[in-house]
Tab-separated table of C-alpha atoms in Angstrom:
chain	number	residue	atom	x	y	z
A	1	UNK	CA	11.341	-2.870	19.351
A	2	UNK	CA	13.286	-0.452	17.399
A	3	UNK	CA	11.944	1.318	14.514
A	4	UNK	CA	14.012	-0.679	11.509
A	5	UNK	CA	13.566	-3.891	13.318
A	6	UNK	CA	10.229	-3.601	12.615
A	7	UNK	CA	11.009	-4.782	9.309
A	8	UNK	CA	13.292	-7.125	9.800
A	9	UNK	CA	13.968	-10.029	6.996
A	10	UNK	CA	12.283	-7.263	4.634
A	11	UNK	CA	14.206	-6.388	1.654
A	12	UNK	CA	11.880	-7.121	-1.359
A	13	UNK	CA	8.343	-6.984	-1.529
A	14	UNK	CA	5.051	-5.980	-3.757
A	15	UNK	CA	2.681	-3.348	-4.061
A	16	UNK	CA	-0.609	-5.626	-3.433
A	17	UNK	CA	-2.349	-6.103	-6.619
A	18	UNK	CA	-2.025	-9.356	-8.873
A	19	UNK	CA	-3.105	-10.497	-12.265
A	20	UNK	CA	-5.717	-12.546	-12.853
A	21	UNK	CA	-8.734	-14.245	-10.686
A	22	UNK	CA	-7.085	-17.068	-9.287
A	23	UNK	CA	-6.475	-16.689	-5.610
A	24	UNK	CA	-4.612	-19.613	-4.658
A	25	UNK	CA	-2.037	-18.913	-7.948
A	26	UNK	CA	-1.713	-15.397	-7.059
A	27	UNK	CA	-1.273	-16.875	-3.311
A	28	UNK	CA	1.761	-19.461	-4.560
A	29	UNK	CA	3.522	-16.840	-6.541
A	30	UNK	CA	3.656	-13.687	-3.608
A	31	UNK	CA	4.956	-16.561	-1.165
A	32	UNK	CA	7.024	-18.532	-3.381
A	33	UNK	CA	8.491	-15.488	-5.446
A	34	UNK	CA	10.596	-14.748	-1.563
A	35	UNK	CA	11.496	-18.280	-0.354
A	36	UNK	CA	15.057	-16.892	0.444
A	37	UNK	CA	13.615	-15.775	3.576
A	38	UNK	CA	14.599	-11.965	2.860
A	39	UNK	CA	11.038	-11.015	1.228
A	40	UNK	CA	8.020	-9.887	2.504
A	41	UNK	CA	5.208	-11.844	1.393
A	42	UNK	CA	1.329	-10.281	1.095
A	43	UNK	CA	-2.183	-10.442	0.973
A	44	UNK	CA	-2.828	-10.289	-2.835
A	45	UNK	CA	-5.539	-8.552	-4.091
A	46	UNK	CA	-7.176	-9.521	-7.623
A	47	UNK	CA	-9.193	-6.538	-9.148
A	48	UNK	CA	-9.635	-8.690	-12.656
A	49	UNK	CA	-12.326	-10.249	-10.975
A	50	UNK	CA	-14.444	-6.934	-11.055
A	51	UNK	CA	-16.218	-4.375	-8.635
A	52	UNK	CA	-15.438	-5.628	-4.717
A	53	UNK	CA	-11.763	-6.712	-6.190
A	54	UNK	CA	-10.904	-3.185	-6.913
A	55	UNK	CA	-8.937	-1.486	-4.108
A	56	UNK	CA	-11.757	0.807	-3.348
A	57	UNK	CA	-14.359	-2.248	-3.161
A	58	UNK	CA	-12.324	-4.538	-0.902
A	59	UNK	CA	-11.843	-1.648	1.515
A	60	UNK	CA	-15.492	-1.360	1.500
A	61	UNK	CA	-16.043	-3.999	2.218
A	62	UNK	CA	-14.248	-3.882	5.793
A	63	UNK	CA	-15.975	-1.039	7.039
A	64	UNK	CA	-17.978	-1.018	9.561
A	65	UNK	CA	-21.583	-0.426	9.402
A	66	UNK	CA	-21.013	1.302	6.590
A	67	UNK	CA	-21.605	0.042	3.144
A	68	UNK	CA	-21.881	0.900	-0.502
A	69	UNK	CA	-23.042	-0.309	-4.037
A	70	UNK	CA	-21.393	0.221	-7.437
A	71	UNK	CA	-22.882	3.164	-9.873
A	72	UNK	CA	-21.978	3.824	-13.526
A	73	UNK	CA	-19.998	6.525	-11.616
A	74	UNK	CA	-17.866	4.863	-8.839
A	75	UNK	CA	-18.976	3.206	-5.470
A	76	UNK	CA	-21.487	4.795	-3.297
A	77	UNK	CA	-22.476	4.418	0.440
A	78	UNK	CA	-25.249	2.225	0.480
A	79	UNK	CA	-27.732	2.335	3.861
A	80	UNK	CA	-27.617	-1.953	4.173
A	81	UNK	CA	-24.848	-4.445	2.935
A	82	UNK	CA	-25.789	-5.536	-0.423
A	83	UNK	CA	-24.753	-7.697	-3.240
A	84	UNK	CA	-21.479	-5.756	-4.115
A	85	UNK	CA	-20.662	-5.699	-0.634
A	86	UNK	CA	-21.366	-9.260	0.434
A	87	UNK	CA	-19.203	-10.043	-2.863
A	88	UNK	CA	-16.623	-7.728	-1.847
A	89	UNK	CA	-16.041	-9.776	1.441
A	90	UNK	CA	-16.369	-13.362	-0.059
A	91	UNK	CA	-13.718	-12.410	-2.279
A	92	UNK	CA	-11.807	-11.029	0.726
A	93	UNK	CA	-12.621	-14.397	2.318
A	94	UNK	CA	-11.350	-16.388	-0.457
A	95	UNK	CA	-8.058	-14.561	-0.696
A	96	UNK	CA	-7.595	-15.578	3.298
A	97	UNK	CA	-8.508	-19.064	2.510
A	98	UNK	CA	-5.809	-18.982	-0.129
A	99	UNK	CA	-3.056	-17.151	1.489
A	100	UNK	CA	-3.348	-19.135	4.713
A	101	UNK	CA	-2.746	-22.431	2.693
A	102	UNK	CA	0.118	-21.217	1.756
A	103	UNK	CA	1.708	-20.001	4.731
A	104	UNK	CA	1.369	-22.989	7.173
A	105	UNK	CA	3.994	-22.113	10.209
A	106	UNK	CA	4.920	-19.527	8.537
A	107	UNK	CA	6.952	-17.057	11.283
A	108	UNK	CA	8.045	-14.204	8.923
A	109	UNK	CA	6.843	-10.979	8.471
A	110	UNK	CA	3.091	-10.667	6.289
A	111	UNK	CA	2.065	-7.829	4.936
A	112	UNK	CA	-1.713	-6.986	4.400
A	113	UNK	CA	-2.938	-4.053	2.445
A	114	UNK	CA	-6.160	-1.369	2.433
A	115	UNK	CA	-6.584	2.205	1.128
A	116	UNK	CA	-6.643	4.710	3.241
A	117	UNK	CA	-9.256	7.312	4.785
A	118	UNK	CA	-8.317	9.684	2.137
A	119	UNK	CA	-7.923	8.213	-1.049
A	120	UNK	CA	-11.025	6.313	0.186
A	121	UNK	CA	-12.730	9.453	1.167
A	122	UNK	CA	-12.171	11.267	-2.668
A	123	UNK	CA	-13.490	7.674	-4.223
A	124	UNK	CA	-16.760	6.989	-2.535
A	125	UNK	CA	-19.798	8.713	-3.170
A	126	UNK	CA	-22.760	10.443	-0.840
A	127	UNK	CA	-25.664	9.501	-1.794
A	128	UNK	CA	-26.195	12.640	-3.789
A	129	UNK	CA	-23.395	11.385	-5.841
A	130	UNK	CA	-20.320	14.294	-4.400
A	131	UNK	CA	-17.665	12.162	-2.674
A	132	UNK	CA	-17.419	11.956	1.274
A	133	UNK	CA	-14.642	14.202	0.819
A	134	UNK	CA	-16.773	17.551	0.931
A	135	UNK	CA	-17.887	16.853	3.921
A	136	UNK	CA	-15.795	16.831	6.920
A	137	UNK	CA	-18.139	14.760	9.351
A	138	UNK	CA	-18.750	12.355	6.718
A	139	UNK	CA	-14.739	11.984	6.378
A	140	UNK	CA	-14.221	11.413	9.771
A	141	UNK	CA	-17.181	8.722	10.372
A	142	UNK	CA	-15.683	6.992	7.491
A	143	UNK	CA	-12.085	7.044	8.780
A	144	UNK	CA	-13.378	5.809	12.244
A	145	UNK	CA	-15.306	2.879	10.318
A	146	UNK	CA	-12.112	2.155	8.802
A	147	UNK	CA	-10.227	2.448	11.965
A	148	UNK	CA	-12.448	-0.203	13.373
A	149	UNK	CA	-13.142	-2.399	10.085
A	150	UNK	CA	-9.160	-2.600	9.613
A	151	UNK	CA	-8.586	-3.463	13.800
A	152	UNK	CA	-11.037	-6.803	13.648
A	153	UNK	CA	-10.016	-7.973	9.668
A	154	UNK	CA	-6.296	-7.822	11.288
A	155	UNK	CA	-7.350	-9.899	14.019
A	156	UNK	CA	-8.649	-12.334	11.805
A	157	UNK	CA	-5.126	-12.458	9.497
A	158	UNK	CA	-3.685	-13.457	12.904
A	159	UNK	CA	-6.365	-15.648	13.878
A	160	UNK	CA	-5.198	-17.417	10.735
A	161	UNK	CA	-1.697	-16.901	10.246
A	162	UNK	CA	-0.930	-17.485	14.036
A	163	UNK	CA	3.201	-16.652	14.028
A	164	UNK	CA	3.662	-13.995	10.986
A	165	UNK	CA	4.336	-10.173	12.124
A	166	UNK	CA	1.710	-8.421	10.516
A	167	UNK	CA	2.576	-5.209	9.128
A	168	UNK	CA	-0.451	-2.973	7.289
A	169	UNK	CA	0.402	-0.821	4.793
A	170	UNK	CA	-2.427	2.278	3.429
A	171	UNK	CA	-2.534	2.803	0.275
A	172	UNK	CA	-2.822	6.558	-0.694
A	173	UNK	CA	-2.498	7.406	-4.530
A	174	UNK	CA	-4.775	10.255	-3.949
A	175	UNK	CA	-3.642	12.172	-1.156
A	176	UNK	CA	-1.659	14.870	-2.330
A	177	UNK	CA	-4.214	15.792	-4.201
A	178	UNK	CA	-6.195	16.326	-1.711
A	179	UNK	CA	-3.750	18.051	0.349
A	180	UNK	CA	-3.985	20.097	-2.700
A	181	UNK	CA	-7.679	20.329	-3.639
A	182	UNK	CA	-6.645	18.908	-7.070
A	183	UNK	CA	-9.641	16.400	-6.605
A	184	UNK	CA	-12.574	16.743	-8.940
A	185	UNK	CA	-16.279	17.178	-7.651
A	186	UNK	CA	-19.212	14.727	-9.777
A	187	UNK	CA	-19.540	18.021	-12.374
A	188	UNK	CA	-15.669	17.805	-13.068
A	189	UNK	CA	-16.078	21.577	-13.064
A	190	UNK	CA	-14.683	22.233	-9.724
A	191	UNK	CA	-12.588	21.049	-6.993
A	192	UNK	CA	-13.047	20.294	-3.407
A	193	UNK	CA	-11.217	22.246	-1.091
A	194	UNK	CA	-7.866	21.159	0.147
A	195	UNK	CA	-7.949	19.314	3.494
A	196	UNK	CA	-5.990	20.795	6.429
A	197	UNK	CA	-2.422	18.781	6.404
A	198	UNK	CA	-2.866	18.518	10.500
A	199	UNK	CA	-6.397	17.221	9.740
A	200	UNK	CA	-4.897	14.848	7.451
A	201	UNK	CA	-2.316	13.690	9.410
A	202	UNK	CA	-4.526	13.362	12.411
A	203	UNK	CA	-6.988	11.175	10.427
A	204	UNK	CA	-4.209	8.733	9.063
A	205	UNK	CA	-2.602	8.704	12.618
A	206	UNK	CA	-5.229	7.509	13.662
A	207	UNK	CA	-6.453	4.162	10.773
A	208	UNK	CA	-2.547	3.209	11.102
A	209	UNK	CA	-2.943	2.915	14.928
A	210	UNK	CA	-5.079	-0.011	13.955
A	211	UNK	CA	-2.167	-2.174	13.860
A	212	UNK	CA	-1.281	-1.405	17.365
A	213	UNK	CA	2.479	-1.630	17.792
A	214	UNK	CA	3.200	-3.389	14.722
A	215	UNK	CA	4.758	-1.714	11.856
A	216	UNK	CA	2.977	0.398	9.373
A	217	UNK	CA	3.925	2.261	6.091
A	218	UNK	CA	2.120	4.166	3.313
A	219	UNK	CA	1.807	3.641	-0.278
A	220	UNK	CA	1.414	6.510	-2.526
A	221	UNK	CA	2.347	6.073	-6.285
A	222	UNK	CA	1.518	9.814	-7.203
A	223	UNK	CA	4.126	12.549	-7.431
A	224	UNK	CA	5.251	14.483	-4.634
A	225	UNK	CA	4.628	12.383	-1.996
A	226	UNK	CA	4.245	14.372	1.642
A	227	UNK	CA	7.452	12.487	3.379
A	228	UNK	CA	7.256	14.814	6.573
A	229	UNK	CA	3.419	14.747	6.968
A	230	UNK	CA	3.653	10.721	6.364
A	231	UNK	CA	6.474	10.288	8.859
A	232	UNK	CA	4.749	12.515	11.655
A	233	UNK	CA	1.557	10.794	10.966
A	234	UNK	CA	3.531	7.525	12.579
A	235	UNK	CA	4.000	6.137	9.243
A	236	UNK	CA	6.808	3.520	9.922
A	237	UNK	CA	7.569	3.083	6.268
A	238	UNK	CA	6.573	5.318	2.812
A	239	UNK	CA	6.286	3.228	0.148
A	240	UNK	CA	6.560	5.222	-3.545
A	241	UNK	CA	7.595	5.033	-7.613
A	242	UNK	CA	11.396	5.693	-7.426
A	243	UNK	CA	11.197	7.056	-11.379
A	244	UNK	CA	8.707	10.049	-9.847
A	245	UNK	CA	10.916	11.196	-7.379
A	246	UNK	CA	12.584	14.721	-7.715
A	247	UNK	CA	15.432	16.831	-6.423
A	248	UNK	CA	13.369	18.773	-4.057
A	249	UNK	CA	12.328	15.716	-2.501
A	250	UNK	CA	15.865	14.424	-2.042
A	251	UNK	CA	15.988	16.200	1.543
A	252	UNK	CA	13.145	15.207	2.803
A	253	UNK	CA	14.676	11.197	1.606
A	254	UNK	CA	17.366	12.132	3.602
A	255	UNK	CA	16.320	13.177	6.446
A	256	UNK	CA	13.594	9.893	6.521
A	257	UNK	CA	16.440	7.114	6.353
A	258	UNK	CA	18.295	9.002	9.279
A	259	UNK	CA	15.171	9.222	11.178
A	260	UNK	CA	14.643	5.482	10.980
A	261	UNK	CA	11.541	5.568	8.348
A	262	UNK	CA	12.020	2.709	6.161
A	263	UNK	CA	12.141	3.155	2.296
A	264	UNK	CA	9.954	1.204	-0.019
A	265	UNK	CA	11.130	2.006	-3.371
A	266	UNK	CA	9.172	1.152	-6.609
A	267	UNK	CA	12.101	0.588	-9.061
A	268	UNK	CA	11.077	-2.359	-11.358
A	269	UNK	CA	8.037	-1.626	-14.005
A	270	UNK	CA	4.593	-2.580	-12.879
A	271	UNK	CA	3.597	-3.982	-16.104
A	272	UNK	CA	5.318	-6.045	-18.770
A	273	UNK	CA	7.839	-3.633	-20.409
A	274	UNK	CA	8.684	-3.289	-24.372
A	275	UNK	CA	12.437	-4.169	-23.373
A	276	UNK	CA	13.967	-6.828	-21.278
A	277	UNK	CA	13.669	-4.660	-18.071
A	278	UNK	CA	14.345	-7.714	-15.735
A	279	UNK	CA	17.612	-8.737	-17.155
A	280	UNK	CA	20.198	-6.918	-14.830
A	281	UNK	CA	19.159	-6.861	-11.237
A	282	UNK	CA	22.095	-4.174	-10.256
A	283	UNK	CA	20.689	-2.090	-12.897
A	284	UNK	CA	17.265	-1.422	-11.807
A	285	UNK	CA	19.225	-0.160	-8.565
A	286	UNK	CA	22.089	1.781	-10.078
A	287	UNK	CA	19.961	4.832	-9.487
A	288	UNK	CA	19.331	4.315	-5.699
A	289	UNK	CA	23.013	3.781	-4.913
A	290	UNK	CA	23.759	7.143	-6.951
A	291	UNK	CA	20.925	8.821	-4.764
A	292	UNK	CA	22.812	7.301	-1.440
A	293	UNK	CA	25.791	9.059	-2.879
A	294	UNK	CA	24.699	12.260	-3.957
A	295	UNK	CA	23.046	12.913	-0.120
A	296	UNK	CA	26.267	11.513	1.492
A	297	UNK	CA	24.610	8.832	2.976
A	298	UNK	CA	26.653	5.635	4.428
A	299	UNK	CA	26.135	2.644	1.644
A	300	UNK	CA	26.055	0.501	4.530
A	301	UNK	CA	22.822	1.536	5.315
A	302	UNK	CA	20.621	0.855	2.301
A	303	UNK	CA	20.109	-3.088	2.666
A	304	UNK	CA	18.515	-2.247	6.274
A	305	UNK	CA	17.106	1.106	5.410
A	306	UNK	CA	15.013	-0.124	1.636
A	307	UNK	CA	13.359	-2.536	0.559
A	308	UNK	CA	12.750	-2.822	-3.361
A	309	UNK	CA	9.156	-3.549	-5.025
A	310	UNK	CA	7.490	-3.083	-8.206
A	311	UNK	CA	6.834	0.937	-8.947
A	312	UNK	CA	3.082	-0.057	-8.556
A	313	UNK	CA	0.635	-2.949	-8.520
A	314	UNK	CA	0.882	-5.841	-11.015
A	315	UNK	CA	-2.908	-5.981	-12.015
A	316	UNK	CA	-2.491	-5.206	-15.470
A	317	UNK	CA	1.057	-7.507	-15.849
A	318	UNK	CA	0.718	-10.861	-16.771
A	319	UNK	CA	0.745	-13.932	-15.227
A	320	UNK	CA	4.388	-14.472	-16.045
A	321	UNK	CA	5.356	-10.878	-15.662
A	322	UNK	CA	3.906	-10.721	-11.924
A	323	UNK	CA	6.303	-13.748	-11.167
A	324	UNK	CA	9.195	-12.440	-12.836
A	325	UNK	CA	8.962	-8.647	-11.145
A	326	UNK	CA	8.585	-10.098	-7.824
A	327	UNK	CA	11.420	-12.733	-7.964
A	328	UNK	CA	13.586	-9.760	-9.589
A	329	UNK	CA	12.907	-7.231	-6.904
A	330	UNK	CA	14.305	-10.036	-4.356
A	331	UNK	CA	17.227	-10.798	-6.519
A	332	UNK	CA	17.874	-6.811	-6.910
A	333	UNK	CA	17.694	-6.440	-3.162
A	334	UNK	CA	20.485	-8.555	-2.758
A	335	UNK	CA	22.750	-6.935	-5.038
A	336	UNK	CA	21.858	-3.829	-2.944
A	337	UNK	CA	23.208	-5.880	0.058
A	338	UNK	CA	26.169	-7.657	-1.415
A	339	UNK	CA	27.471	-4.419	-3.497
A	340	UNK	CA	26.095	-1.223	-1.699
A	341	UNK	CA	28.451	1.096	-3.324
């Protein structure tokens, strides 16, 4: 398997997060938004529906034996599963139910998502309320609990959903700042120390091997996202907010689509915009194809070498927003493929 077949019959997609509480909508409308065939439907995930439908709890809540609890302050490892965990799974549970409904025979590609060891690892709290990611044992007993938690709950999405090609994305919103040591400690006084990048890169090598030979990518929708470090990790895709990108970057984009990484760019607005943002689907691409020309890059090669989501998740959109995004990112995709220059 080469690396862009991987992603095959991928060229529009979301982030992950939905509006709403309603799995089985939010189910119909990541499934139905891409019936052309060419998207890549997803797990949804509902954080409306409170703590354990956050990003943060629903990883959680695939760990293994390790658990935590919500404080006034954030989540925090618990020593025994309790009722925010247990919640955090039935949810998780629910969203399966829902999804596999929905995707009877389905033989396309699925995409599931989780955050990663170290936007996970600057979120949870000790129990002395500083976050695992002062301390560097604690960091990597969490990533292999991850590791593990994210091999068995991927065994159960193809347990389920027998003929899709699972691909797992990581999502990562806080990593450069901790390649950084922008993160704050529980005073908000100080920082924690940046993290090694080969420590880093080990670590995430590492959770994305839970998907075995399958493809992988990682979602970051901070600035400056660490291209090289992602793509040596054995990230097989980077997923990122086109708007944040910058001219020092623009090598590093280069040098990814000729090395086979695939391109998840976040071009259409996450939440419902003042302006009529979905009414020209070339439009919200105009930008990309400029990029493809400015780094003297074949035109050919963006329908194979992108594929086009929202710049983040849809939680806060609305209902009708989500639905209109999604079936706009498809529609923009192909205007990528019919007119690439």
């Amino acid at each position: 398997m080469t690396e862009k077949s991987k992603f095959s019959g991928c060229r529009a997609t979301g982030i992950g997060s939905m509006p709403g509480g309603d799995a089985r909508e939010a189910a119909k409308t990541v499934t139905g938004s891409f019936a052309d065939g060419e998207g890549l439907p997803y797990l949804p995930e509902l954080p409306a529906r409170g703590p354990g439908a956050d990003m943060i709890g629903r990883t959680i809540g695939l760990l293994v034996d390790m658990y935590g609890h919500v404080e006034p302050s954030g989540w925090r490892i618990s020593d025994r599963p309790g009722r925010d965990t247990r919640r955090a799974r039935s949810w998780l549970g629910e969203d399966l139910d829902a999804l596999e409904e929905f995707t009877q025979g389905y033989e396309g590609p699925l995409k599931v998502q989780a955050v990663g060891p170290w936007t996970l690892a600057a979120a949870l709290e000790r129990r002395g309320g500083e976050a695992v990611l002062g301390d560097p044992g604690a960091c990597r007993d969490l990533a292999a609990s991850l590791a593990e938690g994210l091999l068995g709950h991927l065994s159960e999405v193809r347990r389920r959903m027998p003929r899709a090609r699972v691909i797992l994305q990581l999502d990562e919103p806080s990593l450069t700042g901790v390649l950084r040591g922008h993160i704050r400690t529980a005073s908000g006084y100080r920082t924690y120390r940046a993290v090694d990048r080969q420590v880093v890169e080990g670590t995430l090598r590492d959770v994305l091997a839970a998907n075995g030979e399958e493809a992988t990518l990682v979602h970051t929708c901070a600035p400056d996202v660490p291209f090289a470090l992602l793509r040596r990790a054995g990230a097989d895709g980077i997923s990122f907010d086109f708007s944040l990108l910058t001219e020092r970057e623009e090598e590093a984009i280069g040098e990814a689509v000729e090395g086979g990484t695939q391109l998840f760019l976040g071009v259409v607005p996450g939440t419902d915009p003042a302006s009529d943002a979905l009414s020209d689907p070339g439009g919200s691409v105009m930008g990309v194809r400029t990029l493809w020309r400015r780094l003297g890059l074949n035109p050919g090669t963006l329908a194979e070498s992108l594929v086009i989501t929202p710049s983040c998740g849809l939680a806060g959109a609305s209902p009708a927003y989500a639905r209109a995004a999604l079936a706009h990112c498809a529609r923009a995709a192909r205007s990528l493929a019919d007119n690439p220059e």
